[in-house]
Amino acid sequence: MPELPEVETTRRGIAPLLEAQRIHRVIVREPRLRWPVPANLKQIKGLVIAEVSRRAKYLLLRLERGTVLWHLGMSGSLRVVPHDTPPQTHDHLDIELDNGNCLRYRDPRRFGCCLYTQRPVEQHRLIRDLGPEPLSAAFDSDYLYQASRRRRIHIKPFIMNSQIVVGVGNIYANEALFSAQILPGHRAEKLSDKRYARLVTSIKSVLAEAIKYGGTTLQDFSKPDGKPGYFRNRLAVYARNGLECERCGDRIKLRQQAQRATYYCTGCQY
DNA sequence: ATAATAACCTGAGGGC
DNA sequence: TGCCCTCAGGTTATTA
């Protein structure tokens, strides 16, 4: 499900309800996630949540001691509800707070994970080798151009590689390449520095715009308040195959690329 | 080292 | 109504 805008939308929704709150207890109904929910998660009982931050698509609950790393996988979502709210199917995990609320995790496909580490989270194996944040100054055209040299991989899976840049999933890779007018099947090494400058600008603007609209709701995703994200109405190519391109009027095409649906316009992407 | 593929899961939707 | 097939927002592990 969630790409960076959906995770950031989730973070903004739950942070004010969690920060400065003390954890009352942890309830694990289904430990079989992407990685099994570890026994040490129970150790967070009694700790105060200092800050809810984000790195890539990971939500980080920074506690007074240690950090909870939370990934929503393809179908995960988080909401804050009164702790006596009856859990529904696929509500796998609750973090109850002293104030009577609980942070509830739902994830039908169980591709997400919830881990706890007391070591500096930057050194965690899931975090350590990640590329720069796409909305940071470190992600610029010079960086991306240099990273692309002697890379024969197609540009679309290249920008979806979290070691190159984080947070760009299938929806926004399609949208950013359309915005930059770059065909997704080009080899990364073939594109000029000038075209990378356009691509970097497009990635930043598409992600920032999607955050502004609260993310994209296709099926599972909803914001922590239960409402959908409205960026779906602003998608230019994703899930629009056969429809007219808003820029040139050609029909949007669909093909498979690295096992993912790729939407593009041969009229104006080149 | 890099790139392509398989795998992990459940649910929704379409065709018959 | 039900069965079978395909597909879905991610990432890691395995293979070439």
Short mmCIF file of C-alpha atoms (C1' of nucleotides) in Angstrom, two decimals:
data_model
loop_
_atom_site.label_atom_id
_atom_site.label_comp_id
_atom_site.label_asym_id
_atom_site.label_seq_id
_atom_site.Cartn_x
_atom_site.Cartn_y
_atom_site.Cartn_z
CA MET A 1 0.00 0.00 0.00
CA PRO A 2 1.77 2.97 1.27
CA GLU A 3 4.50 4.89 -0.42
CA LEU A 4 6.21 7.82 1.20
CA PRO A 5 3.25 10.25 1.01
CA GLU A 6 0.92 7.73 2.66
CA VAL A 7 3.42 7.00 5.43
CA GLU A 8 4.01 10.71 5.99
CA THR A 9 0.25 11.31 6.06
CA THR A 10 -0.06 8.57 8.66
CA ARG A 11 2.77 10.08 10.70
CA ARG A 12 1.18 13.50 10.74
CA GLY A 13 -2.14 12.02 11.79
CA ILE A 14 -0.93 9.93 14.71
CA ALA A 15 2.01 11.98 16.03
CA PRO A 16 -0.04 14.53 18.00
CA LEU A 17 -2.00 11.71 19.64
CA LEU A 18 1.10 9.73 20.64
CA GLU A 19 3.81 12.19 21.55
CA ALA A 20 4.38 12.62 25.31
CA GLN A 21 2.05 9.67 26.01
CA ARG A 22 3.13 6.71 28.14
CA ILE A 23 2.74 3.14 26.88
CA HIS A 24 0.43 1.07 29.07
CA ARG A 25 0.87 -2.29 27.39
CA VAL A 26 1.37 -4.08 24.08
CA ILE A 27 -1.13 -6.58 22.67
CA VAL A 28 -0.01 -8.89 19.88
CA ARG A 29 -2.88 -10.86 18.36
CA GLU A 30 -0.98 -12.06 15.30
CA PRO A 31 2.82 -12.12 15.43
CA ARG A 32 3.32 -13.52 11.92
CA LEU A 33 4.22 -10.35 10.04
CA ARG A 34 7.03 -9.83 7.48
CA TRP A 35 9.28 -10.72 10.37
CA PRO A 36 7.80 -12.22 13.50
CA VAL A 37 6.93 -9.58 16.09
CA PRO A 38 9.87 -9.94 18.49
CA ALA A 39 9.50 -10.74 22.19
CA ASN A 40 11.44 -7.60 23.10
CA LEU A 41 8.56 -5.40 21.89
CA LYS A 42 6.94 -6.04 25.27
CA GLN A 43 9.82 -4.15 26.87
CA ILE A 44 8.37 -0.83 25.71
CA LYS A 45 5.68 -1.02 28.37
CA GLY A 46 5.94 1.97 30.71
CA LEU A 47 8.03 4.08 28.34
CA VAL A 48 7.05 7.53 27.05
CA ILE A 49 6.84 8.19 23.31
CA ALA A 50 9.11 11.17 22.71
CA GLU A 51 8.62 11.67 18.99
CA VAL A 52 7.05 10.04 15.91
CA SER A 53 9.36 10.46 12.95
CA ARG A 54 9.90 8.82 9.56
CA ARG A 55 12.85 7.43 7.61
CA ALA A 56 12.03 6.22 4.11
CA LYS A 57 8.76 4.28 4.50
CA TYR A 58 9.53 3.38 8.12
CA LEU A 59 7.66 5.08 10.93
CA LEU A 60 9.91 5.51 13.95
CA LEU A 61 8.44 5.75 17.43
CA ARG A 62 11.29 7.30 19.36
CA LEU A 63 10.85 6.28 22.98
CA GLU A 64 12.68 7.53 26.04
CA ARG A 65 14.72 4.37 25.57
CA GLY A 66 15.04 2.79 22.11
CA THR A 67 13.00 3.02 18.92
CA VAL A 68 10.06 1.13 17.42
CA LEU A 69 10.51 0.60 13.66
CA TRP A 70 7.22 0.18 11.87
CA HIS A 71 6.73 -0.62 8.20
CA LEU A 72 3.22 -0.77 6.72
CA GLY A 73 4.09 -3.17 3.89
CA MET A 74 1.53 -3.26 1.08
CA SER A 75 -1.70 -3.16 3.04
CA GLY A 76 -0.92 -1.85 6.53
CA SER A 77 -2.58 1.08 8.28
CA LEU A 78 -2.42 2.66 11.73
CA ARG A 79 -5.17 4.36 13.67
CA VAL A 80 -5.58 5.70 17.19
CA VAL A 81 -8.79 4.47 18.79
CA PRO A 82 -10.19 4.08 22.31
CA HIS A 83 -8.60 0.94 23.73
CA ASP A 84 -11.96 -0.79 24.29
CA THR A 85 -12.82 -0.61 20.56
CA PRO A 86 -13.42 -4.22 19.45
CA PRO A 87 -10.62 -5.37 17.14
CA GLN A 88 -11.56 -6.49 13.64
CA THR A 89 -10.08 -9.06 11.34
CA HIS A 90 -6.43 -8.32 10.56
CA ASP A 91 -6.04 -5.95 13.54
CA HIS A 92 -2.78 -7.63 14.53
CA LEU A 93 -1.24 -5.32 17.09
CA ASP A 94 -2.21 -2.67 19.66
CA ILE A 95 -0.01 -0.31 21.62
CA GLU A 96 -2.18 0.87 24.49
CA LEU A 97 -1.53 4.22 26.10
CA ASP A 98 -2.09 5.32 29.69
CA ASN A 99 -4.68 7.85 28.47
CA GLY A 100 -7.11 5.12 27.33
CA ASN A 101 -6.32 5.28 23.63
CA CYS A 102 -4.48 2.69 21.64
CA LEU A 103 -2.46 2.68 18.44
CA ARG A 104 -3.98 -0.12 16.35
CA TYR A 105 -2.27 -1.79 13.42
CA ARG A 106 -4.25 -3.47 10.64
CA ASP A 107 -2.53 -5.32 7.81
CA PRO A 108 -4.42 -7.94 5.77
CA ARG A 109 -1.43 -9.13 3.77
CA ARG A 110 1.03 -9.05 6.69
CA PHE A 111 3.92 -7.69 4.65
CA GLY A 112 4.59 -5.04 7.28
CA CYS A 113 6.75 -5.32 10.38
CA CYS A 114 7.03 -3.92 13.90
CA LEU A 115 10.42 -4.15 15.58
CA TYR A 116 12.07 -2.63 18.63
CA THR A 117 15.72 -1.75 19.03
CA GLN A 118 17.59 -0.07 21.86
CA ARG A 119 20.59 0.65 19.67
CA PRO A 120 20.86 3.82 17.55
CA VAL A 121 18.22 3.27 14.90
CA GLU A 122 20.44 4.71 12.15
CA GLN A 123 22.63 1.63 12.56
CA HIS A 124 19.78 -0.84 12.20
CA ARG A 125 20.24 -3.18 9.25
CA LEU A 126 16.94 -2.06 7.69
CA ILE A 127 17.95 1.62 7.89
CA ARG A 128 21.73 1.62 7.50
CA ASP A 129 22.08 1.28 3.72
CA LEU A 130 19.16 3.43 2.62
CA GLY A 131 19.66 6.21 0.10
CA PRO A 132 18.79 9.86 0.72
CA GLU A 133 15.31 11.19 1.46
CA PRO A 134 13.80 12.42 -1.81
CA LEU A 135 12.63 15.70 -0.29
CA SER A 136 16.02 16.49 1.26
CA ALA A 137 18.72 18.73 -0.19
CA ALA A 138 21.04 15.71 -0.40
CA PHE A 139 18.86 14.34 -3.20
CA ASP A 140 19.81 16.54 -6.12
CA SER A 141 20.48 16.11 -9.82
CA ASP A 142 24.22 15.78 -9.36
CA TYR A 143 23.78 12.95 -6.87
CA LEU A 144 21.29 11.03 -9.02
CA TYR A 145 23.27 11.52 -12.21
CA GLN A 146 26.48 10.24 -10.59
CA ALA A 147 24.62 7.27 -9.07
CA SER A 148 23.30 6.31 -12.51
CA ARG A 149 26.67 5.96 -14.24
CA ARG A 150 27.27 2.44 -15.59
CA ARG A 151 23.83 1.37 -14.46
CA ARG A 152 22.15 -0.61 -17.20
CA ILE A 153 18.95 -1.10 -15.24
CA HIS A 154 15.82 0.64 -16.52
CA ILE A 155 15.22 4.09 -15.09
CA LYS A 156 11.94 3.12 -13.42
CA PRO A 157 13.28 0.31 -11.22
CA PHE A 158 16.39 2.45 -10.70
CA ILE A 159 14.44 5.22 -8.94
CA MET A 160 12.43 2.59 -7.03
CA ASN A 161 15.65 1.16 -5.56
CA SER A 162 15.80 2.31 -1.93
CA GLN A 163 19.58 2.22 -1.94
CA ILE A 164 19.47 4.95 -4.60
CA VAL A 165 16.63 7.05 -3.18
CA VAL A 166 13.94 6.07 -0.68
CA GLY A 167 10.19 6.45 -0.76
CA VAL A 168 9.50 6.19 -4.49
CA GLY A 169 7.07 3.31 -4.99
CA ASN A 170 5.18 2.16 -8.04
CA ILE A 171 2.56 4.90 -8.19
CA TYR A 172 4.95 7.80 -7.82
CA ALA A 173 7.67 6.31 -10.03
CA ASN A 174 5.13 6.25 -12.86
CA GLU A 175 3.91 9.75 -12.06
CA ALA A 176 7.38 11.28 -11.72
CA LEU A 177 8.58 9.80 -15.02
CA PHE A 178 5.49 11.13 -16.75
CA SER A 179 6.03 14.54 -15.20
CA ALA A 180 9.66 14.52 -16.37
CA GLN A 181 8.61 13.20 -19.81
CA ILE A 182 11.01 10.26 -19.55
CA LEU A 183 10.12 6.81 -20.90
CA PRO A 184 10.37 4.24 -18.09
CA GLY A 185 12.31 1.75 -20.21
CA HIS A 186 15.41 3.88 -20.75
CA ARG A 187 18.59 2.53 -19.26
CA ALA A 188 19.72 4.70 -16.35
CA GLU A 189 23.21 5.23 -17.76
CA LYS A 190 21.86 6.62 -21.04
CA LEU A 191 20.11 9.67 -19.63
CA SER A 192 21.81 13.07 -19.62
CA ASP A 193 22.51 15.19 -16.57
CA LYS A 194 19.94 17.62 -17.88
CA ARG A 195 17.25 14.95 -17.92
CA TYR A 196 18.20 13.89 -14.38
CA ALA A 197 17.73 17.48 -13.26
CA ARG A 198 14.18 17.37 -14.61
CA LEU A 199 13.58 13.96 -13.02
CA VAL A 200 14.74 15.06 -9.57
CA THR A 201 12.47 18.10 -9.73
CA SER A 202 9.57 15.87 -10.77
CA ILE A 203 10.11 13.33 -7.99
CA LYS A 204 10.19 16.09 -5.40
CA SER A 205 7.12 17.89 -6.72
CA VAL A 206 5.01 14.74 -7.20
CA LEU A 207 5.76 13.52 -3.67
CA ALA A 208 5.21 16.95 -2.11
CA GLU A 209 1.92 17.35 -3.97
CA ALA A 210 0.76 13.87 -2.90
CA ILE A 211 1.54 14.65 0.74
CA LYS A 212 -0.47 17.85 0.39
CA TYR A 213 -3.48 15.80 -0.75
CA GLY A 214 -3.13 13.21 2.00
CA GLY A 215 -1.74 10.43 -0.18
CA THR A 216 -3.43 8.12 -2.69
CA THR A 217 -6.21 5.74 -1.70
CA LEU A 218 -6.66 2.74 -4.00
CA GLN A 219 -8.17 0.14 -1.66
CA ASP A 220 -6.67 -0.39 1.76
CA PHE A 221 -5.12 2.91 2.60
CA SER A 222 -6.94 5.34 4.80
CA LYS A 223 -5.63 8.18 6.84
CA PRO A 224 -5.54 7.74 10.62
CA ASP A 225 -8.86 9.60 10.80
CA GLY A 226 -10.40 6.96 8.54
CA LYS A 227 -10.72 9.22 5.50
CA PRO A 228 -9.15 8.40 2.14
CA GLY A 229 -6.24 10.27 0.54
CA TYR A 230 -7.32 12.45 -2.35
CA PHE A 231 -4.29 12.32 -4.62
CA ARG A 232 -5.98 9.59 -6.60
CA ASN A 233 -7.89 12.27 -8.48
CA ARG A 234 -4.63 13.88 -9.50
CA LEU A 235 -2.92 10.82 -10.95
CA ALA A 236 -1.86 11.53 -14.53
CA VAL A 237 -0.96 8.00 -15.67
CA TYR A 238 -1.22 5.44 -12.87
CA ALA A 239 -4.21 3.10 -13.42
CA ARG A 240 -5.24 5.21 -16.43
CA ASN A 241 -4.32 2.90 -19.29
CA GLY A 242 -6.45 3.43 -22.37
CA LEU A 243 -7.47 6.92 -21.23
CA GLU A 244 -6.35 10.15 -22.85
CA CYS A 245 -3.09 11.72 -21.77
CA GLU A 246 -3.79 15.07 -20.16
CA ARG A 247 -0.72 16.57 -21.84
CA CYS A 248 -0.90 15.35 -25.44
CA GLY A 249 -4.15 13.42 -25.83
CA ASP A 250 -2.59 10.09 -26.78
CA ARG A 251 -3.81 6.94 -25.07
CA ILE A 252 -1.97 5.95 -21.88
CA LYS A 253 -0.19 2.61 -22.32
CA LEU A 254 0.40 -0.21 -19.84
CA ARG A 255 3.15 -2.78 -19.67
CA GLN A 256 4.88 -4.94 -17.11
CA GLN A 257 8.32 -3.93 -15.99
CA ALA A 258 10.23 -5.75 -13.26
CA GLN A 259 6.95 -7.43 -12.27
CA ARG A 260 5.26 -4.08 -11.75
CA ALA A 261 2.59 -2.28 -13.78
CA THR A 262 4.13 0.57 -15.76
CA TYR A 263 1.90 3.32 -17.16
CA TYR A 264 3.28 5.80 -19.66
CA CYS A 265 2.53 7.94 -22.69
CA THR A 266 4.49 7.44 -25.90
CA GLY A 267 3.10 10.72 -27.20
CA CYS A 268 5.02 12.96 -24.83
CA GLN A 269 7.48 10.78 -22.89
CA TYR A 270 10.70 10.15 -24.77
"C1'" DA B 1 28.72 -6.26 -8.44
"C1'" DT B 2 24.58 -5.82 -10.90
"C1'" DA B 3 20.26 -7.24 -12.61
"C1'" DA B 4 16.35 -10.22 -13.03
"C1'" DT B 5 13.18 -13.30 -10.71
"C1'" DA B 6 10.73 -15.72 -6.93
"C1'" DA B 7 8.76 -15.35 -2.68
"C1'" DC B 8 6.10 -13.77 1.27
"C1'" DC B 9 0.17 -13.08 2.19
"C1'" DT B 10 -4.97 -11.89 1.72
"C1'" DG B 11 -8.76 -9.86 -0.72
"C1'" DA B 12 -11.09 -7.86 -4.66
"C1'" DG B 13 -12.80 -8.25 -9.09
"C1'" DG B 14 -13.70 -10.45 -13.56
"C1'" DG B 15 -14.95 -14.44 -16.47
"C1'" DC B 16 -17.50 -18.49 -16.78
"C1'" DT C 1 -23.63 -18.51 -6.03
"C1'" DG C 2 -19.18 -20.36 -6.56
"C1'" DC C 3 -14.79 -21.49 -8.57
"C1'" DC C 4 -10.62 -20.14 -10.81
"C1'" DC C 5 -7.63 -16.76 -12.38
"C1'" DT C 6 -5.11 -12.27 -12.12
"C1'" DC C 7 -3.72 -8.40 -9.80
"C1'" DA C 8 -2.51 -5.11 -5.88
"C1'" DG C 9 0.69 0.77 -2.86
"C1'" DG C 10 6.85 -3.37 -0.76
"C1'" DT C 11 10.96 -5.51 0.16
"C1'" DT C 12 14.13 -9.37 0.78
"C1'" DA C 13 16.28 -13.59 -0.70
"C1'" DT C 14 17.81 -16.30 -4.38
"C1'" DT C 15 19.51 -17.06 -8.95
"C1'" DA C 16 21.87 -15.82 -13.27
#
